[in-house]
mmCIF file of C-alpha atoms in Angstrom:
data_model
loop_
_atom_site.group_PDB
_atom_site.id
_atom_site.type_symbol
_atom_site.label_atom_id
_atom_site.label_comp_id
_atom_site.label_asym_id
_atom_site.label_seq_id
_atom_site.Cartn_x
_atom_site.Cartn_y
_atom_site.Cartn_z
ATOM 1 C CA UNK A 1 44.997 43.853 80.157
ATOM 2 C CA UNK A 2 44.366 47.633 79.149
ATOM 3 C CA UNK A 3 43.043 49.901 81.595
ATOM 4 C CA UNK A 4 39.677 51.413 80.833
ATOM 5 C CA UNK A 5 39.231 54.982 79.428
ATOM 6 C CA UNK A 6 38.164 57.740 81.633
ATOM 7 C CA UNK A 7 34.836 57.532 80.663
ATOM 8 C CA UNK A 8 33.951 53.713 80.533
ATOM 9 C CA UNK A 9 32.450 52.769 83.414
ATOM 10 C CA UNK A 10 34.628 49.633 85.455
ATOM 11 C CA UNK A 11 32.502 46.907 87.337
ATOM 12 C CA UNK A 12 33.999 47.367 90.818
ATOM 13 C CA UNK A 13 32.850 43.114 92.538
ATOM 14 C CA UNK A 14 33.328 43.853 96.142
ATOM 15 C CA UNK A 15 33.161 39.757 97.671
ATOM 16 C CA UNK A 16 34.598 36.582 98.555
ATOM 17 C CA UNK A 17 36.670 34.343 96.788
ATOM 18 C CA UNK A 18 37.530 30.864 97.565
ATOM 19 C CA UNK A 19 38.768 27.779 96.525
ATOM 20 C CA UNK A 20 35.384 25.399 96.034
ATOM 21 C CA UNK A 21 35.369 21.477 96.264
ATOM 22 C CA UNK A 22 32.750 19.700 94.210
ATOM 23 C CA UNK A 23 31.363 16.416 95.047
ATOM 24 C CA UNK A 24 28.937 14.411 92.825
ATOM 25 C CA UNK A 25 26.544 12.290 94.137
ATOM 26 C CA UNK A 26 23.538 10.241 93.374
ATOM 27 C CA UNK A 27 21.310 12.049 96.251
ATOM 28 C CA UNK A 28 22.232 14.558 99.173
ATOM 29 C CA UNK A 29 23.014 12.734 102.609
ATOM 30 C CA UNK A 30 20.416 12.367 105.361
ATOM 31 C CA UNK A 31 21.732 13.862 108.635
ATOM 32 C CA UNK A 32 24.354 11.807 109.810
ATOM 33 C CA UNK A 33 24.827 9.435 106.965
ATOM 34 C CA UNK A 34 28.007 8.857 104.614
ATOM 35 C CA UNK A 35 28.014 8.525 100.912
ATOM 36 C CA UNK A 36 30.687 7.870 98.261
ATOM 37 C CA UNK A 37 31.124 10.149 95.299
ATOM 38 C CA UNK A 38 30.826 9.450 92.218
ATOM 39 C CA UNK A 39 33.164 12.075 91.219
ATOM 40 C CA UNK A 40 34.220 15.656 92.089
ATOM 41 C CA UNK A 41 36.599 18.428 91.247
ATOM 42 C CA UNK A 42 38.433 21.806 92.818
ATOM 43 C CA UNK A 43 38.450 24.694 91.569
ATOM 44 C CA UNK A 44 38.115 28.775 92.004
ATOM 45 C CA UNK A 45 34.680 30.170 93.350
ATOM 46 C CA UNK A 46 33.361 32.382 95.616
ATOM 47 C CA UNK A 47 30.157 34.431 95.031
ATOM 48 C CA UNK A 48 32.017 37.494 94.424
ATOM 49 C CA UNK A 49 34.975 35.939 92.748
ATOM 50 C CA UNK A 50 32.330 34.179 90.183
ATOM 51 C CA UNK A 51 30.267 37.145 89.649
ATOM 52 C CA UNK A 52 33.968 39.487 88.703
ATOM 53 C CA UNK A 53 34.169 36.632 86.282
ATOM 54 C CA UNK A 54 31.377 36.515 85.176
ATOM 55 C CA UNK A 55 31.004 39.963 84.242
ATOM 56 C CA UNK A 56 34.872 40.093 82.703
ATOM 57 C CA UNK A 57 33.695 37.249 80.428
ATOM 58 C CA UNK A 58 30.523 39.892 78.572
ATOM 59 C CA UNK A 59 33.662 42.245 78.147
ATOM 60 C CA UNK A 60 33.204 45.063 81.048
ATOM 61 C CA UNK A 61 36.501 46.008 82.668
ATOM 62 C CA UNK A 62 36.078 44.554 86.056
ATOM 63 C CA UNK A 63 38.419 45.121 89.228
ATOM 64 C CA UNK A 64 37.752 42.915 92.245
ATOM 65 C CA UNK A 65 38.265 43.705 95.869
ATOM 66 C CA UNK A 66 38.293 41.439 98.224
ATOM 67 C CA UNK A 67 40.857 38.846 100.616
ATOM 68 C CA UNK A 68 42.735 35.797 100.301
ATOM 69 C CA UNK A 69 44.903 34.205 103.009
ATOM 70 C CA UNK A 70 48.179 33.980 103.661
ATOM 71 C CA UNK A 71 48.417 29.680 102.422
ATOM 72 C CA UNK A 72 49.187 28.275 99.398
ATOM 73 C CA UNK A 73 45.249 28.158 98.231
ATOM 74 C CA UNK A 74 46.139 32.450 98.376
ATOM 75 C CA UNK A 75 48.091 31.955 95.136
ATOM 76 C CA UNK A 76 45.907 29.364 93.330
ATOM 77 C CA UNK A 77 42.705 31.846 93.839
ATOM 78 C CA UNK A 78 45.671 35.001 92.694
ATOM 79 C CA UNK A 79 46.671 32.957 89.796
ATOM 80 C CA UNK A 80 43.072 32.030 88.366
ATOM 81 C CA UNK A 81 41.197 35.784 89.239
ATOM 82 C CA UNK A 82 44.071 37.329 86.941
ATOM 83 C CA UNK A 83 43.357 34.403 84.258
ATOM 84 C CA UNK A 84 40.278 36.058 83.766
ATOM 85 C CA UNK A 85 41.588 39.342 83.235
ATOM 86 C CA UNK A 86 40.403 41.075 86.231
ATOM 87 C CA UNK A 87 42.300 43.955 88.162
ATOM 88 C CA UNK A 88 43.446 42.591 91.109
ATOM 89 C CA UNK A 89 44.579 45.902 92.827
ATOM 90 C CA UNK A 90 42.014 45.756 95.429
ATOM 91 C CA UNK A 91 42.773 42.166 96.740
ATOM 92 C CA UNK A 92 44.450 42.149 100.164
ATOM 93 C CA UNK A 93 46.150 39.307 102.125
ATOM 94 C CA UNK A 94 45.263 38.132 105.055
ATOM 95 C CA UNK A 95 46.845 36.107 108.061
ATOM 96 C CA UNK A 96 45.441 32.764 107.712
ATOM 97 C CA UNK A 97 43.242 30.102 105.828
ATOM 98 C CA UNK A 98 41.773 31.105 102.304
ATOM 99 C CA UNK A 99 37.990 30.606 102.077
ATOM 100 C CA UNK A 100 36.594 27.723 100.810
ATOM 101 C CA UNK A 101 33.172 26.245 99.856
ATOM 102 C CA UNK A 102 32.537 22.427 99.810
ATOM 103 C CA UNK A 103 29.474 22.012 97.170
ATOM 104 C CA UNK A 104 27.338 18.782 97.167
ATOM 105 C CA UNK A 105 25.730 18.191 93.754
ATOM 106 C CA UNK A 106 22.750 15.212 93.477
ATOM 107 C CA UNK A 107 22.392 13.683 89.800
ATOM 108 C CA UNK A 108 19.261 16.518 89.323
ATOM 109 C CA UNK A 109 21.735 18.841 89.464
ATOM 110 C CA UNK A 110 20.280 20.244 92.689
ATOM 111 C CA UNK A 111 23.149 21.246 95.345
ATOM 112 C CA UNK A 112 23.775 21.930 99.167
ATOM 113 C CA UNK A 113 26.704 24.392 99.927
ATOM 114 C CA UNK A 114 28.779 25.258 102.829
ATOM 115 C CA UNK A 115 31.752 27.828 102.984
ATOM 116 C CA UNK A 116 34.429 29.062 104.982
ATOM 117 C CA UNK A 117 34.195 33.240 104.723
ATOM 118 C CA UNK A 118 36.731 34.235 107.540
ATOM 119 C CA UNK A 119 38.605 36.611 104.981
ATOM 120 C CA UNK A 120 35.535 37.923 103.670
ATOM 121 C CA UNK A 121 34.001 38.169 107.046
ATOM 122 C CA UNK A 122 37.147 40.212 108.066
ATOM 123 C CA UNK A 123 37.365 42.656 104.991
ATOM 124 C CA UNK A 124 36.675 46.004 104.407
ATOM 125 C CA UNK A 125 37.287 47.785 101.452
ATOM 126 C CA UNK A 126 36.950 51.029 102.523
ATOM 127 C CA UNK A 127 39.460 50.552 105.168
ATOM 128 C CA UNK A 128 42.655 51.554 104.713
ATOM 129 C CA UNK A 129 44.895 48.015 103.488
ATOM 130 C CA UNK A 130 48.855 47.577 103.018
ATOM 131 C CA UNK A 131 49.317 47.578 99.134
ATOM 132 C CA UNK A 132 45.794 47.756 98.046
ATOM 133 C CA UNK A 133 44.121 51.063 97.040
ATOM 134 C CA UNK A 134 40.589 51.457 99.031
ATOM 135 C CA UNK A 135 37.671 51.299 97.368
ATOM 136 C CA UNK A 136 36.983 54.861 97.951
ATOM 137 C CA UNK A 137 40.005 56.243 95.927
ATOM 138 C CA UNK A 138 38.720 54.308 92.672
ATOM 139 C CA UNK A 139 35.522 53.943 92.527
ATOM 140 C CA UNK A 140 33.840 57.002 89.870
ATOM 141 C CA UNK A 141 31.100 58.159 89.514
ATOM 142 C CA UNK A 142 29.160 55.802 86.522
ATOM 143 C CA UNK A 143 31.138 52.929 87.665
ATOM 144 C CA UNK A 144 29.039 50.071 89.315
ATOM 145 C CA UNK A 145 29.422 48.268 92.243
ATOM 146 C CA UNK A 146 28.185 44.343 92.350
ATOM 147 C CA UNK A 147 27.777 42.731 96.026
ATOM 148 C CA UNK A 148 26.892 39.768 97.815
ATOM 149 C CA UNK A 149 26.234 38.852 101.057
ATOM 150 C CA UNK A 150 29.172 37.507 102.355
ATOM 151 C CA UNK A 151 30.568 40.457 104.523
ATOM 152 C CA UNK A 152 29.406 41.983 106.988
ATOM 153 C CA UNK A 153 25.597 44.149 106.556
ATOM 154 C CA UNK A 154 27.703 46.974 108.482
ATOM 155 C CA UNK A 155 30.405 46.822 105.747
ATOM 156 C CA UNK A 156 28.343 46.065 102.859
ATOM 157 C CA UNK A 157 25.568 48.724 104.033
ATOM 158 C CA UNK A 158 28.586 51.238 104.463
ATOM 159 C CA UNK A 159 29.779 50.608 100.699
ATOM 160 C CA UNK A 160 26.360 50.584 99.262
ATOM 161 C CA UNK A 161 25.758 54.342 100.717
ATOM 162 C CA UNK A 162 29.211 55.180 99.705
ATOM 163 C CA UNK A 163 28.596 53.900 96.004
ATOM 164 C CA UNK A 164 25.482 56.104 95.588
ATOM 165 C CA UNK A 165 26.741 59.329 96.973
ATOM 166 C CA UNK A 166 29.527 58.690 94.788
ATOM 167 C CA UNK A 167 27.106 58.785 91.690
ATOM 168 C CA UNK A 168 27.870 54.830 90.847
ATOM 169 C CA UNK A 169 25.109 52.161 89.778
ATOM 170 C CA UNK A 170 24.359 49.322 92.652
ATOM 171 C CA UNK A 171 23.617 45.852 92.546
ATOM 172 C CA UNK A 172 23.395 44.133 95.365
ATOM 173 C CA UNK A 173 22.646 40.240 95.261
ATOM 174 C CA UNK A 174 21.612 39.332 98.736
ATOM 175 C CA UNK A 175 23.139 35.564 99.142
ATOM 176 C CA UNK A 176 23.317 34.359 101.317
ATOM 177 C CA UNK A 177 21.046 36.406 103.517
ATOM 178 C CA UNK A 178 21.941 35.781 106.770
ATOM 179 C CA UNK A 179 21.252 38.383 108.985
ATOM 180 C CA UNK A 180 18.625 38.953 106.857
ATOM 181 C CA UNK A 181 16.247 40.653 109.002
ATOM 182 C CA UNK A 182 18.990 43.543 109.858
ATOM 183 C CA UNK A 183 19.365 44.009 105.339
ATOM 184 C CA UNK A 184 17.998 47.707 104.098
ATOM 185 C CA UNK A 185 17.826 48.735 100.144
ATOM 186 C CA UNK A 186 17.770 52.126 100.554
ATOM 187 C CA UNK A 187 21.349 52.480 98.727
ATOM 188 C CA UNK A 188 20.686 49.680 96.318
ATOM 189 C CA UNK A 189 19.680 50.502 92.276
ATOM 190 C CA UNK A 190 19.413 46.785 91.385
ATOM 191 C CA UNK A 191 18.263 44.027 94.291
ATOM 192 C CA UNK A 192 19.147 40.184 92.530
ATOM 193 C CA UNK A 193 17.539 37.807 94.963
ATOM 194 C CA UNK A 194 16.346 34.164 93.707
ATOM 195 C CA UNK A 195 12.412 33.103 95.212
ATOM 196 C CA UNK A 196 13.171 31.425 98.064
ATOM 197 C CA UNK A 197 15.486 34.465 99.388
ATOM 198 C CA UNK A 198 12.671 36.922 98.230
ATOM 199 C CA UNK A 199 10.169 35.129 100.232
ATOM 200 C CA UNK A 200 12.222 34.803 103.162
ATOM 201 C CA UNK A 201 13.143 38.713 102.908
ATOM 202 C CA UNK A 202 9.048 39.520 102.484
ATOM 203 C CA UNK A 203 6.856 36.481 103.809
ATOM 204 C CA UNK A 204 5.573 36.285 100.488
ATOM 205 C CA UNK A 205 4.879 33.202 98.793
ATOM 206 C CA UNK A 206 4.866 35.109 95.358
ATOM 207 C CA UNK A 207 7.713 36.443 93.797
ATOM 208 C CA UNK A 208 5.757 39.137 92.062
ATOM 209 C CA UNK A 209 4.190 40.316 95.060
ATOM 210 C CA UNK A 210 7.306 39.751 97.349
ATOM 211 C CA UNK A 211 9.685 42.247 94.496
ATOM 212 C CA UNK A 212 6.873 44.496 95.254
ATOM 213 C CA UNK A 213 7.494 44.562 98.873
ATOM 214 C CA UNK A 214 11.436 44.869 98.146
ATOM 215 C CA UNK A 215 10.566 47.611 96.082
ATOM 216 C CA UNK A 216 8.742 49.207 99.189
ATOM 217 C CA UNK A 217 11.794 48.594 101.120
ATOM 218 C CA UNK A 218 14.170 51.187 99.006
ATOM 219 C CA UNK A 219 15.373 49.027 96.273
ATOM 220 C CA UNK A 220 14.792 50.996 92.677
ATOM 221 C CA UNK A 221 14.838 47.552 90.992
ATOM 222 C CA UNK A 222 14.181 44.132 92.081
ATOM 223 C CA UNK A 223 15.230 40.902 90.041
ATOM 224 C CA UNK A 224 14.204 37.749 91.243
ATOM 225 C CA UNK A 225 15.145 34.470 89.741
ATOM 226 C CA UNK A 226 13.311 31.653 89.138
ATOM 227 C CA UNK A 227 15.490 28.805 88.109
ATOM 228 C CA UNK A 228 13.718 27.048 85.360
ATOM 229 C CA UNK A 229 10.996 29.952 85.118
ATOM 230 C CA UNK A 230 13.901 32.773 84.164
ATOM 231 C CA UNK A 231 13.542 35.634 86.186
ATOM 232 C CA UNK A 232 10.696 38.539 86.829
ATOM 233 C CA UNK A 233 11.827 42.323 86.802
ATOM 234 C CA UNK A 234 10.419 44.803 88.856
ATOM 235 C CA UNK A 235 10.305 48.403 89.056
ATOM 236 C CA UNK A 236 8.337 51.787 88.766
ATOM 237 C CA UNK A 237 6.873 50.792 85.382
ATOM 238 C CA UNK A 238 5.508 47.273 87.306
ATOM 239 C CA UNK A 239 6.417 43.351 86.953
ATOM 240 C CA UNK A 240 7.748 41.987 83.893
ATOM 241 C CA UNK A 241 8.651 38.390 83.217
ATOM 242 C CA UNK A 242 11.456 37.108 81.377
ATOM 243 C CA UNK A 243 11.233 32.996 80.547
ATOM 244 C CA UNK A 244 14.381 30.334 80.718
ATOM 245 C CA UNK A 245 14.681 27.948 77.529
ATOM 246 C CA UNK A 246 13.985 24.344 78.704
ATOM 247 C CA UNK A 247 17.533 22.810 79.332
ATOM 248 C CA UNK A 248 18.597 19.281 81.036
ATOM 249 C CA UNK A 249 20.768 20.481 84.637
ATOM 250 C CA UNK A 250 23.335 19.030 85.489
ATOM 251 C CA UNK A 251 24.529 21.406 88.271
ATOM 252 C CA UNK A 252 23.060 24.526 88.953
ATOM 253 C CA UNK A 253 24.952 25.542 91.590
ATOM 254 C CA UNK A 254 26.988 28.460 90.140
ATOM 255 C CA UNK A 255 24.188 29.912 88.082
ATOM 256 C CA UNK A 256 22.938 32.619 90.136
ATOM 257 C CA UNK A 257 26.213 33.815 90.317
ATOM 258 C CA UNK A 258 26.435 33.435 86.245
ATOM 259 C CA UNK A 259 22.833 35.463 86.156
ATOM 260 C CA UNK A 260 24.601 38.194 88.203
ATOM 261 C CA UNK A 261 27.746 38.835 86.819
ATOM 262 C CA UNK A 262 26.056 38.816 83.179
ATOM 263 C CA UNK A 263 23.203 41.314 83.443
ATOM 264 C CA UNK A 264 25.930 43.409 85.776
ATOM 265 C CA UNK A 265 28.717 43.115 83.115
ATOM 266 C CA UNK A 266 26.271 44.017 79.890
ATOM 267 C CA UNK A 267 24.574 47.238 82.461
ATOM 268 C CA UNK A 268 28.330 48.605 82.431
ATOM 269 C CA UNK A 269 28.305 48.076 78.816
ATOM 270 C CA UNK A 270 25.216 50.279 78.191
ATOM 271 C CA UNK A 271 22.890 47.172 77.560
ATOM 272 C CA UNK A 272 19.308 48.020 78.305
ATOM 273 C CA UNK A 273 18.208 46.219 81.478
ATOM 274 C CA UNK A 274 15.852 43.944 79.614
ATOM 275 C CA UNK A 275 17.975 42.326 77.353
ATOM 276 C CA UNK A 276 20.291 41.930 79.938
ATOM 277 C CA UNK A 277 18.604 40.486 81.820
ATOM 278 C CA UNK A 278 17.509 37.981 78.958
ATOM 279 C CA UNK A 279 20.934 36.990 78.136
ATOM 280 C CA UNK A 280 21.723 36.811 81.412
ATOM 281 C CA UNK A 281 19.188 34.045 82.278
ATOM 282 C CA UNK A 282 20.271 32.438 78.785
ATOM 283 C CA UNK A 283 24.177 32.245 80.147
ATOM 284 C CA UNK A 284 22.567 30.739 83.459
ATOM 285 C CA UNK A 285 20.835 27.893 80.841
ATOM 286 C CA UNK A 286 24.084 27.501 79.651
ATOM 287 C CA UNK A 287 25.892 27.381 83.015
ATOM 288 C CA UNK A 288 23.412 24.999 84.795
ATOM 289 C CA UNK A 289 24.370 21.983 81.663
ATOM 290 C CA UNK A 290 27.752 21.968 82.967
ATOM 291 C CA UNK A 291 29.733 21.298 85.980
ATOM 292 C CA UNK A 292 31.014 23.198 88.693
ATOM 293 C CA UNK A 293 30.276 26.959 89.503
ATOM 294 C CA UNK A 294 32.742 28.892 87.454
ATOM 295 C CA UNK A 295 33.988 26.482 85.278
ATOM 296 C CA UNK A 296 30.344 26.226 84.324
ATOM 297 C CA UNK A 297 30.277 29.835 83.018
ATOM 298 C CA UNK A 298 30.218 30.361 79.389
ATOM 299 C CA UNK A 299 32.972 31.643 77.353
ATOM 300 C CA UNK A 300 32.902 34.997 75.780
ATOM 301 C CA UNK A 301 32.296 33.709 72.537
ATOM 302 C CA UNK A 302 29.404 32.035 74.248
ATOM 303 C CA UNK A 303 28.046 34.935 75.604
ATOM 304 C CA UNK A 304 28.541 37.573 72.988
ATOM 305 C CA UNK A 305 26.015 35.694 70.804
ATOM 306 C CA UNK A 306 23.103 35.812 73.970
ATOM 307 C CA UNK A 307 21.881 39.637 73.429
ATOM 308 C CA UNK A 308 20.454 40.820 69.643
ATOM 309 C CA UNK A 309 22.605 43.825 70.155
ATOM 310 C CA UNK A 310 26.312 44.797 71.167
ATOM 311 C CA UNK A 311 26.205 47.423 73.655
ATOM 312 C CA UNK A 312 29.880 48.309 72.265
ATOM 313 C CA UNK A 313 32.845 47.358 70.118
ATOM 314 C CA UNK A 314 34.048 43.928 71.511
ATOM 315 C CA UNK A 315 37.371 43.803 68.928
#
């Protein structure tokens, strides 16, 4: 894959990647009961991982740091990052097991996770790393920088503030929230939350109302997404709404990740935010029809035709 030019801006995904087990079921379990698949698969996720693809897949140059193991899962997750064309320079390895995520999907298409995030617990990318270039020696200024909430708030508070002195664009998706009360937005351009992790953040019941309180928090922009509503946008020109065509799910687990890495990946491409933000919650239509997480993202092809304009030669 060609490098970028000096002046186009590279989505820098700073996150976890992981090896992800899908099971298939008629219903989730109750608490302490046992049910049989109906079927299931294996195969790469990871917030961050599916977000770098994501965003590869509108086109962007994309370069994901993050942390594998040191177990045979390390080269299986190696193997299917640089499939999707992805610089890999910042991706360390790490004594031990690779993350994982086990994913329960019912026959709505609704979904309980659980992951492993020991490696992405334990990296920093502005630390110094055998092999790997830190994050500080190639991120530019323009470039943007897409996290989750998988590492630590200390590290990912440490990169947001480094991204915006730097001059760089930054989105942070905050999932999963878990020390949520401890989160600030003061470094963060674009906030990506869906509604229950917006009301959690604010105490508000109504997405509008709870962006507004993000907004009042730091954040320049808030996103919030709605599932089968689409998404609301809000910033210093108020509350927009964008709708979701009616689709059938099948799995919607990976389509918050498919929302991020889109909008992120057409942003770098000099898309206006609204109509990325429109294709993106088309792509997450798409996604949720399919299974799995990033095996449910659509193909280039599939995306290029989601936004009325091209924000830049694709050939």
């Amino acid at each position: 894959m060609a490098g970028p030019g000096p002046s186009t801006p590279v989505v820098h995904v700073v996150g976890n990647a992981a090896l992800d087990t899908t099971f298939r079921l008629a219903r989730l379990p109750m608490p302490g009961e046992t049910l049989n698949a109906a079927g299931g698969g294996q195969g790469l996720g990871g917030k961050g991982a599916n977000q770098a693809a994501a965003a590869a897949r509108t086109g962007a140059p994309v370069a994901f740091h993050g942390a594998v193991g040191s177990d045979e899962a390390a080269a299986t997750i190696r193997d299917r990052l640089a499939a999707e064309g992805l610089n890999l320079d910042g991706l360390i390895e790490a004594e031990g097991a690779s993350d994982r995520s086990v994913i329960l999907v019912e026959a709505g298409g609704e979904n309980a996770i659980v992951s492993l995030v020991e490696r992405a617990r334990g990296f920093d990318p502005l630390a110094d790393a055998p092999g790997a270039p830190r994050l500080a020696s190639r991120l530019r200024g323009g470039d943007l920088l897409l996290m989750q909430g998988n590492l630590p708030l200390a590290v990912s508070h440490r990169c947001l503030a480094f991204a915006r002195h730097r001059g760089a664009v930054t989105i942070l998706n905050a999932s999963p929230l878990g020390e949520s009360d401890d989160w600030h937005f003061g470094d963060v351009d674009w906030l990506v939350v869906n509604a229950g992790e917006a009301e959690t953040l604010t105490g508000a019941r109504d997405p509008g109302e709870a962006a507004r309180r993000l907004l009042g928090r730091g954040a320049v922009h808030v996103v919030v997404s709605l599932g089968a509503g689409g998404a609301l946008m809000a910033g210093g020109n108020g509350v927009r709404r964008f709708p979701a065509a009616a689709v059938t799910p099948l799995d919607t687990s990976g389509a918050g990740d498919v929302l991020c890495g889109v909008f992120t990946g057409l942003l770098a491409q000099g898309e206006a935010s609204g109509p990325a933000l429109a294709a993106a919650i088309a792509a997450a239509g798409i996604a949720v029809t399919r299974p799995g997480t990033l095996a449910a993202c659509p193909t280039p092809a599939e995306i290029a035709v989601l936004f009325p304009s091209t924000p830049k030669d694709r050939s």
